[in-house]
Amino acid sequence: MIVARLLEYAFLMPARTCSSCSACCTTLRIDSVSGLSTRFDTGEDLAKPAGVPCKYLGPQGCTIYEVRAAVCRRFQCDWKLGLKEFPEESPPLRVGYFGKNRHLFVI
């Protein structure tokens, strides 16, 4: 289902930039896939289980933002896309879910 949602939004341009929310950096599972889960500079695999913070998540967000993996670059939560169900003041970390289908997470 997550793959279908990624494809559904693949061509939408984000209405917002990532905030200090960083819920996706902890909540989402990253499978090991060459070219998708690897850093652009070193090729280090960033695969991790769901619910585990990325080792590059710092107090201000991603510490390797410029060289983050393709899977991280491609992920668009509904808040970032500016969908009407998500007002500016309600990023995922505040409301506890990523999208209109209420993909819940716990941090």
Short mmCIF file of C-alpha atoms in Angstrom, two decimals:
data_model
loop_
_atom_site.label_atom_id
_atom_site.label_comp_id
_atom_site.label_asym_id
_atom_site.label_seq_id
_atom_site.Cartn_x
_atom_site.Cartn_y
_atom_site.Cartn_z
CA MET A 1 0.00 0.00 0.00
CA ILE A 2 2.85 2.41 0.77
CA VAL A 3 4.34 1.78 -2.69
CA ALA A 4 0.97 2.61 -4.28
CA ARG A 5 0.81 5.88 -2.32
CA LEU A 6 4.35 6.79 -3.39
CA LEU A 7 3.43 6.19 -7.02
CA GLU A 8 0.19 8.15 -6.59
CA TYR A 9 2.14 11.21 -5.44
CA ALA A 10 5.29 10.69 -7.51
CA PHE A 11 4.56 13.63 -9.80
CA LEU A 12 3.10 16.04 -7.24
CA MET A 13 5.28 18.94 -6.25
CA PRO A 14 5.55 19.57 -2.52
CA ALA A 15 3.71 22.62 -1.27
CA ARG A 16 5.91 22.82 1.82
CA THR A 17 9.45 21.93 2.77
CA CYS A 18 10.22 19.52 5.57
CA SER A 19 9.94 21.01 9.01
CA SER A 20 11.55 19.87 12.22
CA CYS A 21 8.94 17.09 12.36
CA SER A 22 11.25 14.27 11.13
CA ALA A 23 8.60 11.63 11.97
CA CYS A 24 9.44 9.76 8.77
CA CYS A 25 13.08 9.42 9.88
CA THR A 26 11.99 7.26 12.80
CA THR A 27 8.71 5.72 11.78
CA LEU A 28 9.31 4.33 8.32
CA ARG A 29 11.11 1.10 7.45
CA ILE A 30 13.86 1.41 4.86
CA ASP A 31 14.57 -1.80 2.97
CA SER A 32 18.04 -2.43 1.60
CA VAL A 33 17.81 -1.69 -2.12
CA SER A 34 20.91 -0.71 -4.05
CA GLY A 35 20.61 2.83 -5.36
CA LEU A 36 17.52 3.60 -3.25
CA SER A 37 18.63 3.07 0.34
CA THR A 38 22.20 4.26 -0.05
CA ARG A 39 23.86 7.60 0.63
CA PHE A 40 24.75 9.50 -2.53
CA ASP A 41 28.32 10.25 -1.42
CA THR A 42 29.61 7.06 0.23
CA GLY A 43 27.12 4.41 -0.89
CA GLU A 44 26.51 3.44 2.75
CA ASP A 45 23.26 1.50 3.09
CA LEU A 46 20.77 3.32 5.35
CA ALA A 47 18.37 0.36 5.72
CA LYS A 48 16.60 0.27 9.09
CA PRO A 49 13.51 -1.27 10.71
CA ALA A 50 10.34 0.73 11.33
CA GLY A 51 10.27 2.56 14.65
CA VAL A 52 14.05 2.97 14.84
CA PRO A 53 15.51 6.45 14.35
CA CYS A 54 17.87 6.86 11.43
CA LYS A 55 21.41 7.10 12.77
CA TYR A 56 21.76 10.40 10.91
CA LEU A 57 18.77 12.05 12.58
CA GLY A 58 20.04 14.91 14.71
CA PRO A 59 18.30 17.51 16.92
CA GLN A 60 17.76 19.79 13.89
CA GLY A 61 16.77 17.03 11.45
CA CYS A 62 18.79 15.08 8.91
CA THR A 63 22.53 15.56 9.33
CA ILE A 64 23.24 14.21 5.82
CA TYR A 65 20.37 15.97 4.05
CA GLU A 66 22.37 16.89 0.93
CA VAL A 67 23.52 13.29 0.37
CA ARG A 68 20.54 11.38 1.82
CA ALA A 69 19.26 8.25 0.09
CA ALA A 70 16.85 8.35 -2.85
CA VAL A 71 14.13 6.71 -0.76
CA CYS A 72 14.33 9.64 1.68
CA ARG A 73 14.29 12.22 -1.13
CA ARG A 74 11.21 10.64 -2.70
CA PHE A 75 9.04 10.28 0.40
CA GLN A 76 6.27 12.88 0.50
CA CYS A 77 3.88 12.91 3.43
CA ASP A 78 0.46 14.48 2.87
CA TRP A 79 1.40 17.46 5.07
CA LYS A 80 4.38 18.25 2.84
CA LEU A 81 2.16 17.96 -0.23
CA GLY A 82 -0.16 20.56 1.31
CA LEU A 83 -3.29 18.44 1.19
CA LYS A 84 -6.27 20.15 2.77
CA GLU A 85 -6.53 17.60 5.59
CA PHE A 86 -3.21 18.91 6.91
CA PRO A 87 -3.12 22.59 7.83
CA GLU A 88 0.25 24.30 8.19
CA GLU A 89 0.20 23.95 11.98
CA SER A 90 -0.44 20.17 11.89
CA PRO A 91 2.66 18.31 10.67
CA PRO A 92 2.69 14.51 11.14
CA LEU A 93 4.62 14.59 14.41
CA ARG A 94 1.88 16.73 15.94
CA VAL A 95 -1.15 14.78 14.66
CA GLY A 96 0.33 11.26 14.77
CA TYR A 97 -0.27 10.14 11.19
CA PHE A 98 1.18 10.71 7.72
CA GLY A 99 -1.78 10.77 5.40
CA LYS A 100 -5.46 11.03 4.74
CA ASN A 101 -5.76 7.26 5.13
CA ARG A 102 -4.53 7.71 8.70
CA HIS A 103 -1.31 5.72 8.48
CA LEU A 104 -0.72 5.88 12.22
CA PHE A 105 2.65 5.82 13.89
CA VAL A 106 3.92 5.91 17.44
CA ILE A 107 7.03 7.75 18.56
#
